[in-house]
Amino acid sequence: MRILVVGASGTIGSAVTELLSHDHEIIEASRSGEVSVDLSNPASIMSMYETVGTVDSVISTAGSGAFGPLDALTDQDFAFGLGNKLMGQINLVRFGRDNVTKNGSIVLTSGILADHPNSNSVLLTTLNSAVEGFVRAAALGAPRGIRINAVSPPMVRETAIKLGWGNGGVPARDVADLYLEAALGNSEGSVVHFRELAA
Amino acid sequence: MRILVVGASGTIGSAVTELLSHDHEIIEASRSGEVSVDLSNPASIMSMYETVGTVDSVISTAGSGAFGPLDALTDQDFAFGLGNKLMGQINLVRFGRDNVTKNGSIVLTSGILADHPNSNSVLLTTLNSAVEGFVRAAALGAPRGIRINAVSPPMVRETAIKLGWGNGGVPARDVADLYLEAALGNSEGSVVHFRELAA
């Protein structure tokens, strides 16, 4: 299969690319990659799809938003997060659906903070919850058997270490399995969680 | 208590105002009301709070977004919905928290389409899910014992009749009870549902 990974240079994106490249042709898109895309910029998403053409699956491991308590978040933080992690990923579906083959799939990324909020996750809990709502509804009207799902990644170990948060979390390699399941399994309008951790 | 109802001229807002006015002082805000506010306009929200001053509770029954399948929704539909039902209500919390008394409350409105999506609810399911995520996280960091909750109203009977969708749904008077519970009960970071219908 031909699979477009958006955010391929990131910690999760690299692991997804590595995992899926054993059996599939992967097209890696990222902000400064061979195929470049900026989620905040709708025109750049359209341009990416023109470059890439038809694919069997689109997997987004991209999208960001600011951490911090409500009174530290600025108008710009909200605008960036809504434009990037939310509308950027929604636009991956809006502008890319016609590029996905029959019975193909699109996978977006939400995150564990949707279900496990804290006082610093006001924006990310909002964005992740929105992404999850979007896939539930968008999947219902998807044409040609295209499945639309989200993965809700847990804290990734490599990221925790990089941020100096200890060595907890789940290795990116294991998080990549969730994307494989969401992209190539039978899920439809679902949010795929790392259940062992959530339980 | 002194309670600000935003969207007081709407079907739900009128019922909430009627119910709460038996025991409380209600300040009615709406787009063309005595106190005017446009959720899409941050400056108008700030100006409303300057006019209103201190309140014990802020109840939002306002916010809208377009219906329709994904491919019928325009960039403008997304921008309006995100700016109005989502950011408008988030801004009611951001700009109004300091106006709410100790142990007061803020209540936002999500909607049953968060949990019961259909192919025409892509935008509303996204917005409602986002509002629910927001209150879960924003409640955790709220100062001075302020409780932040959402009500997820079911289909309202008066609205169903007005739209020619038959006479199903729940009377606005009964939906108003959910707002009373969310504003004056013990809920914190919760989404109050009409359980009889959801069950």
Short mmCIF file of C-alpha atoms in Angstrom, two decimals:
data_model
loop_
_atom_site.label_atom_id
_atom_site.label_comp_id
_atom_site.label_asym_id
_atom_site.label_seq_id
_atom_site.Cartn_x
_atom_site.Cartn_y
_atom_site.Cartn_z
CA MET A 1 0.00 0.00 0.00
CA ARG A 2 0.93 3.63 -0.52
CA ILE A 3 0.77 5.54 2.75
CA LEU A 4 1.25 9.26 3.39
CA VAL A 5 2.62 10.04 6.86
CA VAL A 6 2.17 13.69 7.82
CA GLY A 7 4.54 14.70 10.59
CA ALA A 8 6.94 11.94 9.57
CA SER A 9 9.95 13.65 11.12
CA GLY A 10 8.50 13.73 14.62
CA THR A 11 9.03 11.18 17.38
CA ILE A 12 5.81 9.29 16.69
CA GLY A 13 5.93 9.93 12.94
CA SER A 14 9.41 8.42 12.64
CA ALA A 15 8.32 5.32 14.51
CA VAL A 16 5.20 4.96 12.36
CA THR A 17 7.27 5.39 9.19
CA GLU A 18 9.81 2.83 10.36
CA LEU A 19 7.12 0.29 11.30
CA LEU A 20 5.04 0.62 8.15
CA SER A 21 7.94 0.83 5.71
CA HIS A 22 8.62 -2.88 6.12
CA ASP A 23 5.50 -3.72 4.11
CA HIS A 24 4.40 -0.48 2.47
CA GLU A 25 5.53 2.46 0.39
CA ILE A 26 5.70 5.46 2.72
CA ILE A 27 5.59 9.07 1.61
CA GLU A 28 7.02 11.22 4.35
CA ALA A 29 5.62 14.73 4.73
CA SER A 30 6.75 17.23 7.32
CA ARG A 31 7.46 20.89 7.68
CA SER A 32 10.95 20.66 6.27
CA GLY A 33 10.82 17.24 4.65
CA GLU A 34 11.09 15.95 1.11
CA VAL A 35 7.35 16.58 0.81
CA SER A 36 6.73 19.73 2.81
CA VAL A 37 3.54 20.70 4.58
CA ASP A 38 2.53 23.22 7.21
CA LEU A 39 -0.71 22.15 8.91
CA SER A 40 -1.51 25.77 9.78
CA ASN A 41 -1.58 26.65 6.10
CA PRO A 42 -4.52 25.25 4.10
CA ALA A 43 -2.82 26.04 0.77
CA SER A 44 0.21 24.01 1.78
CA ILE A 45 -2.04 21.01 2.56
CA MET A 46 -3.67 21.26 -0.87
CA SER A 47 -0.26 21.58 -2.47
CA MET A 48 1.00 18.49 -0.60
CA TYR A 49 -1.88 16.41 -1.96
CA GLU A 50 -1.22 17.67 -5.49
CA THR A 51 2.38 16.53 -5.16
CA VAL A 52 1.53 13.19 -3.57
CA GLY A 53 -1.47 12.12 -5.65
CA THR A 54 -3.42 9.02 -4.72
CA VAL A 55 -2.71 7.08 -1.55
CA ASP A 56 -4.34 4.21 0.31
CA SER A 57 -3.94 5.83 3.68
CA VAL A 58 -3.17 9.20 5.20
CA ILE A 59 -1.72 9.11 8.70
CA SER A 60 -1.31 12.35 10.62
CA THR A 61 1.08 12.33 13.55
CA ALA A 62 1.25 16.11 13.41
CA GLY A 63 -0.34 19.05 15.14
CA SER A 64 0.57 21.06 18.17
CA GLY A 65 -0.85 23.41 20.76
CA ALA A 66 0.49 25.26 23.80
CA PHE A 67 0.66 23.92 27.33
CA GLY A 68 -0.25 26.09 30.27
CA PRO A 69 -3.01 27.12 32.66
CA LEU A 70 -5.98 29.03 31.27
CA ASP A 71 -4.79 32.46 32.34
CA ALA A 72 -1.38 31.96 30.70
CA LEU A 73 -2.85 31.08 27.31
CA THR A 74 -3.01 34.00 24.89
CA ASP A 75 -5.40 34.69 22.03
CA GLN A 76 -2.51 33.65 19.79
CA ASP A 77 -2.09 30.33 21.61
CA PHE A 78 -5.75 29.52 21.02
CA ALA A 79 -5.65 30.67 17.39
CA PHE A 80 -2.50 28.67 16.66
CA GLY A 81 -3.76 25.48 18.32
CA LEU A 82 -7.17 25.67 16.65
CA GLY A 83 -5.55 26.40 13.28
CA ASN A 84 -2.87 23.75 13.57
CA LYS A 85 -3.80 20.64 15.56
CA LEU A 86 -7.55 20.98 14.94
CA MET A 87 -8.25 22.70 11.59
CA GLY A 88 -4.94 21.44 10.14
CA GLN A 89 -6.00 17.87 10.73
CA ILE A 90 -9.61 18.53 9.69
CA ASN A 91 -8.22 20.01 6.47
CA LEU A 92 -6.15 16.87 5.91
CA VAL A 93 -9.51 15.10 5.67
CA ARG A 94 -11.40 17.82 3.77
CA PHE A 95 -8.74 18.37 1.14
CA GLY A 96 -7.41 14.82 0.95
CA ARG A 97 -10.47 12.57 0.98
CA ASP A 98 -10.63 12.45 -2.81
CA ASN A 99 -6.99 11.36 -2.93
CA VAL A 100 -7.68 8.28 -0.81
CA THR A 101 -8.50 5.02 -2.61
CA LYS A 102 -11.68 3.00 -2.09
CA ASN A 103 -11.72 1.36 1.35
CA GLY A 104 -8.68 3.39 2.32
CA SER A 105 -8.24 5.22 5.60
CA ILE A 106 -7.35 8.48 7.25
CA VAL A 107 -5.90 8.57 10.76
CA LEU A 108 -5.66 11.72 12.87
CA THR A 109 -3.95 12.27 16.23
CA SER A 110 -5.72 13.33 19.40
CA GLY A 111 -3.99 12.53 22.71
CA ILE A 112 -4.41 11.15 26.20
CA LEU A 113 -5.04 14.64 27.61
CA ALA A 114 -8.54 14.42 26.10
CA ASP A 115 -9.44 11.88 28.79
CA HIS A 116 -6.90 12.74 31.46
CA PRO A 117 -6.91 16.53 31.69
CA ASN A 118 -4.81 18.58 34.03
CA SER A 119 -4.77 22.28 34.77
CA ASN A 120 -2.03 22.84 32.16
CA SER A 121 -3.80 20.99 29.40
CA VAL A 122 -6.73 23.37 28.89
CA LEU A 123 -5.93 23.97 25.23
CA LEU A 124 -4.72 20.44 24.41
CA THR A 125 -7.67 18.77 26.11
CA THR A 126 -9.95 21.05 24.08
CA LEU A 127 -8.15 20.30 20.80
CA ASN A 128 -7.86 16.55 21.39
CA SER A 129 -11.54 16.29 22.34
CA ALA A 130 -12.45 18.22 19.21
CA VAL A 131 -10.37 15.93 16.98
CA GLU A 132 -12.09 12.91 18.53
CA GLY A 133 -15.54 14.43 17.98
CA PHE A 134 -14.60 15.22 14.40
CA VAL A 135 -13.60 11.67 13.49
CA ARG A 136 -16.75 10.22 15.11
CA ALA A 137 -18.98 12.33 12.87
CA ALA A 138 -16.81 12.60 9.74
CA ALA A 139 -16.50 8.81 9.54
CA LEU A 140 -20.28 8.48 9.20
CA GLY A 141 -20.45 10.38 5.95
CA ALA A 142 -17.19 9.23 4.41
CA PRO A 143 -17.50 8.10 0.79
CA ARG A 144 -16.21 4.91 -0.87
CA GLY A 145 -15.73 2.94 2.34
CA ILE A 146 -13.01 5.26 3.59
CA ARG A 147 -12.44 4.77 7.31
CA ILE A 148 -11.63 7.80 9.45
CA ASN A 149 -10.16 7.25 12.91
CA ALA A 150 -7.98 8.92 15.49
CA VAL A 151 -5.18 7.59 17.64
CA SER A 152 -4.95 8.95 21.17
CA PRO A 153 -1.27 8.48 21.95
CA PRO A 154 -0.19 8.19 25.57
CA MET A 155 2.89 10.03 26.85
CA VAL A 156 5.72 8.81 24.62
CA ARG A 157 8.84 7.63 26.48
CA GLU A 158 11.30 9.31 24.11
CA THR A 159 9.47 12.60 24.57
CA ALA A 160 9.34 12.23 28.35
CA ILE A 161 13.11 11.66 28.44
CA LYS A 162 13.78 14.59 26.11
CA LEU A 163 11.69 16.88 28.33
CA GLY A 164 13.41 15.65 31.48
CA TRP A 165 10.19 14.07 32.79
CA GLY A 166 11.83 10.75 33.67
CA ASN A 167 11.65 7.57 31.66
CA GLY A 168 7.97 6.77 32.05
CA GLY A 169 5.61 6.62 29.10
CA VAL A 170 5.29 4.22 26.21
CA PRO A 171 8.09 3.67 23.66
CA ALA A 172 7.28 5.31 20.31
CA ARG A 173 7.65 1.91 18.67
CA ASP A 174 4.67 0.63 20.66
CA VAL A 175 2.67 3.78 20.01
CA ALA A 176 3.24 3.18 16.29
CA ASP A 177 1.23 -0.06 16.62
CA LEU A 178 -1.85 2.04 17.42
CA TYR A 179 -1.51 3.84 14.08
CA LEU A 180 -1.10 0.57 12.21
CA GLU A 181 -4.29 -0.67 13.88
CA ALA A 182 -6.20 2.56 13.11
CA ALA A 183 -4.99 2.71 9.49
CA LEU A 184 -5.16 -0.94 8.47
CA GLY A 185 -7.58 -2.56 10.94
CA ASN A 186 -11.36 -2.44 10.95
CA SER A 187 -11.92 0.61 13.13
CA GLU A 188 -14.29 3.26 11.82
CA GLY A 189 -14.99 6.58 13.52
CA SER A 190 -13.05 5.32 16.52
CA VAL A 191 -10.38 6.60 18.83
CA VAL A 192 -7.63 4.02 19.31
CA HIS A 193 -6.14 4.19 22.81
CA PHE A 194 -3.20 2.49 24.46
CA ARG A 195 -5.57 0.51 26.65
CA GLU A 196 -2.99 -1.02 28.95
CA LEU A 197 -2.02 2.44 30.09
CA ALA A 198 -5.53 3.88 30.20
CA ALA A 199 -6.83 0.93 32.24
CA MET B 1 -27.92 35.20 43.67
CA ARG B 2 -27.01 37.37 40.70
CA ILE B 3 -26.89 35.30 37.51
CA LEU B 4 -25.86 36.34 34.01
CA VAL B 5 -27.61 34.37 31.25
CA VAL B 6 -25.87 34.72 27.88
CA GLY B 7 -28.20 33.84 25.04
CA ALA B 8 -31.20 34.71 27.18
CA SER B 9 -33.48 35.37 24.21
CA GLY B 10 -33.09 31.87 22.77
CA THR B 11 -35.38 28.91 23.33
CA ILE B 12 -33.25 27.38 26.07
CA GLY B 13 -32.09 30.75 27.41
CA SER B 14 -35.66 31.96 27.89
CA ALA B 15 -36.59 28.82 29.78
CA VAL B 16 -33.48 29.10 31.99
CA THR B 17 -34.24 32.76 32.68
CA GLU B 18 -37.86 31.97 33.54
CA LEU B 19 -36.89 29.10 35.86
CA LEU B 20 -34.11 30.91 37.72
CA SER B 21 -35.89 34.25 38.01
CA HIS B 22 -38.20 32.85 40.70
CA ASP B 23 -35.34 32.85 43.22
CA HIS B 24 -32.57 34.90 41.66
CA GLU B 25 -31.71 38.18 39.99
CA ILE B 26 -31.17 37.44 36.30
CA ILE B 27 -29.21 39.63 33.92
CA GLU B 28 -30.21 38.78 30.39
CA ALA B 29 -27.58 39.15 27.67
CA SER B 30 -28.14 38.41 24.02
CA ARG B 31 -27.25 39.77 20.64
CA SER B 32 -30.01 42.37 20.64
CA GLY B 33 -30.96 42.41 24.31
CA GLU B 34 -30.82 44.93 27.08
CA VAL B 35 -27.24 43.80 27.70
CA SER B 36 -25.86 43.02 24.26
CA VAL B 37 -23.15 40.54 23.39
CA ASP B 38 -21.86 38.85 20.26
CA LEU B 39 -19.98 35.66 21.12
CA SER B 40 -17.95 35.92 17.92
CA ASN B 41 -16.55 39.25 19.06
CA PRO B 42 -14.10 39.09 22.01
CA ALA B 43 -14.35 42.85 22.59
CA SER B 44 -18.11 42.59 22.96
CA ILE B 45 -17.69 39.89 25.61
CA MET B 46 -15.27 42.08 27.56
CA SER B 47 -17.64 45.01 27.22
CA MET B 48 -20.57 42.90 28.49
CA TYR B 49 -18.64 41.98 31.63
CA GLU B 50 -17.73 45.64 32.21
CA THR B 51 -21.41 46.50 32.04
CA VAL B 52 -22.56 43.62 34.21
CA GLY B 53 -19.90 43.65 36.93
CA THR B 54 -19.80 40.89 39.53
CA VAL B 55 -22.10 37.88 39.33
CA ASP B 56 -22.45 34.60 41.18
CA SER B 57 -22.95 32.59 38.05
CA VAL B 58 -22.54 32.91 34.30
CA ILE B 59 -24.76 30.62 32.22
CA SER B 60 -24.19 30.41 28.48
CA THR B 61 -27.03 29.03 26.39
CA ALA B 62 -25.50 30.62 23.30
CA GLY B 63 -23.29 29.56 20.43
CA SER B 64 -23.99 28.20 17.00
CA GLY B 65 -22.43 26.31 14.15
CA ALA B 66 -23.57 25.05 10.75
CA PHE B 67 -25.24 21.73 10.02
CA GLY B 68 -24.28 19.72 7.00
CA PRO B 69 -22.07 16.94 5.67
CA LEU B 70 -18.32 17.47 5.57
CA ASP B 71 -18.12 18.37 1.90
CA ALA B 72 -20.85 21.01 2.23
CA LEU B 73 -19.09 22.84 5.06
CA THR B 74 -17.05 25.83 3.92
CA ASP B 75 -13.93 27.40 5.41
CA GLN B 76 -16.28 30.12 6.65
CA ASP B 77 -18.58 27.59 8.36
CA PHE B 78 -15.61 26.19 10.28
CA ALA B 79 -14.25 29.63 11.13
CA PHE B 80 -17.64 30.87 12.32
CA GLY B 81 -18.39 27.80 14.44
CA LEU B 82 -14.93 27.76 16.02
CA GLY B 83 -15.11 31.50 16.69
CA ASN B 84 -18.66 31.46 18.02
CA LYS B 85 -19.73 28.29 19.83
CA LEU B 86 -16.19 27.29 20.85
CA MET B 87 -13.97 30.38 21.29
CA GLY B 88 -16.96 32.55 22.19
CA GLN B 89 -17.78 30.29 25.11
CA ILE B 90 -14.10 29.82 26.05
CA ASN B 91 -13.82 33.62 26.08
CA LEU B 92 -16.82 33.83 28.41
CA VAL B 93 -14.63 31.92 30.87
CA ARG B 94 -11.33 33.64 30.07
CA PHE B 95 -12.69 37.18 30.26
CA GLY B 96 -15.32 36.60 32.94
CA ARG B 97 -13.68 34.43 35.56
CA ASP B 98 -12.61 37.45 37.60
CA ASN B 99 -16.19 38.72 37.62
CA VAL B 100 -17.49 35.56 39.27
CA THR B 101 -17.74 35.50 43.07
CA LYS B 102 -16.01 32.94 45.31
CA ASN B 103 -17.58 29.49 44.94
CA GLY B 104 -19.57 30.76 41.97
CA SER B 105 -20.01 28.93 38.70
CA ILE B 106 -19.79 29.14 34.94
CA VAL B 107 -21.92 26.91 32.72
CA LEU B 108 -21.32 26.43 29.00
CA THR B 109 -23.42 24.61 26.41
CA SER B 110 -22.28 21.62 24.39
CA GLY B 111 -24.98 19.34 22.93
CA ILE B 112 -26.13 15.79 22.43
CA LEU B 113 -24.45 15.63 19.02
CA ALA B 114 -21.13 15.28 20.86
CA ASP B 115 -22.16 11.74 21.84
CA HIS B 116 -24.68 10.96 19.12
CA PRO B 117 -23.08 12.15 15.89
CA ASN B 118 -24.61 11.89 12.47
CA SER B 119 -23.22 12.66 9.04
CA ASN B 120 -24.66 16.18 9.18
CA SER B 121 -23.21 17.01 12.57
CA VAL B 122 -19.51 17.04 11.63
CA LEU B 123 -18.99 20.62 12.77
CA LEU B 124 -21.35 20.53 15.77
CA THR B 125 -19.99 17.23 17.06
CA THR B 126 -16.50 18.73 16.81
CA LEU B 127 -17.52 21.95 18.59
CA ASN B 128 -19.55 20.22 21.31
CA SER B 129 -16.74 17.75 22.03
CA ALA B 130 -14.29 20.63 22.24
CA VAL B 131 -16.50 22.53 24.71
CA GLU B 132 -16.74 19.39 26.86
CA GLY B 133 -12.96 18.92 26.79
CA PHE B 134 -12.48 22.56 27.70
CA VAL B 135 -14.66 22.44 30.81
CA ARG B 136 -13.01 19.22 32.02
CA ALA B 137 -9.58 20.86 32.00
CA ALA B 138 -10.51 24.48 32.78
CA ALA B 139 -12.37 23.39 35.92
CA LEU B 140 -9.16 21.90 37.36
CA GLY B 141 -7.34 25.20 37.47
CA ALA B 142 -10.26 27.46 38.34
CA PRO B 143 -9.53 29.91 41.18
CA ARG B 144 -11.59 30.66 44.32
CA GLY B 145 -13.70 27.51 44.18
CA ILE B 146 -15.36 28.52 40.93
CA ARG B 147 -17.04 25.53 39.30
CA ILE B 148 -16.98 25.23 35.52
CA ASN B 149 -19.39 22.82 33.84
CA ALA B 150 -21.23 22.24 30.59
CA VAL B 151 -24.77 21.21 29.87
CA SER B 152 -25.31 18.89 26.91
CA PRO B 153 -28.89 19.68 25.94
CA PRO B 154 -30.89 17.07 24.07
CA MET B 155 -33.07 18.03 21.11
CA VAL B 156 -35.47 20.64 22.48
CA ARG B 157 -39.16 20.04 21.72
CA GLU B 158 -39.93 23.67 20.86
CA THR B 159 -37.04 23.71 18.40
CA ALA B 160 -38.08 20.40 16.84
CA ILE B 161 -41.60 21.75 16.29
CA LYS B 162 -40.29 25.03 14.87
CA LEU B 163 -38.08 23.13 12.41
CA GLY B 164 -40.92 20.83 11.39
CA TRP B 165 -39.16 17.79 12.87
CA GLY B 166 -42.26 16.56 14.73
CA ASN B 167 -42.95 16.97 18.40
CA GLY B 168 -40.23 14.76 19.84
CA GLY B 169 -37.49 16.10 22.04
CA VAL B 170 -37.52 17.46 25.57
CA PRO B 171 -39.50 20.58 26.58
CA ALA B 172 -37.21 23.58 27.12
CA ARG B 173 -38.57 23.86 30.67
CA ASP B 174 -37.08 20.45 31.50
CA VAL B 175 -33.80 21.28 29.76
CA ALA B 176 -33.59 24.36 31.98
CA ASP B 177 -33.36 22.04 34.99
CA LEU B 178 -30.00 20.81 33.68
CA TYR B 179 -28.65 24.36 33.79
CA LEU B 180 -29.93 24.88 37.31
CA GLU B 181 -28.15 21.67 38.33
CA ALA B 182 -24.91 22.65 36.57
CA ALA B 183 -24.93 26.22 37.95
CA LEU B 184 -26.11 25.64 41.51
CA GLY B 185 -25.37 21.96 42.23
CA ASN B 186 -22.07 20.36 43.13
CA SER B 187 -20.82 19.44 39.65
CA GLU B 188 -17.28 20.46 38.77
CA GLY B 189 -15.68 19.97 35.34
CA SER B 190 -18.69 17.87 34.37
CA VAL B 191 -21.04 17.60 31.46
CA VAL B 192 -24.65 17.45 32.62
CA HIS B 193 -26.79 15.29 30.33
CA PHE B 194 -30.50 14.60 30.11
CA ARG B 195 -29.90 11.03 31.29
CA GLU B 196 -33.40 9.74 30.70
CA LEU B 197 -33.00 10.44 27.02
CA ALA B 198 -29.38 9.31 26.71
CA ALA B 199 -30.11 5.99 28.44
#
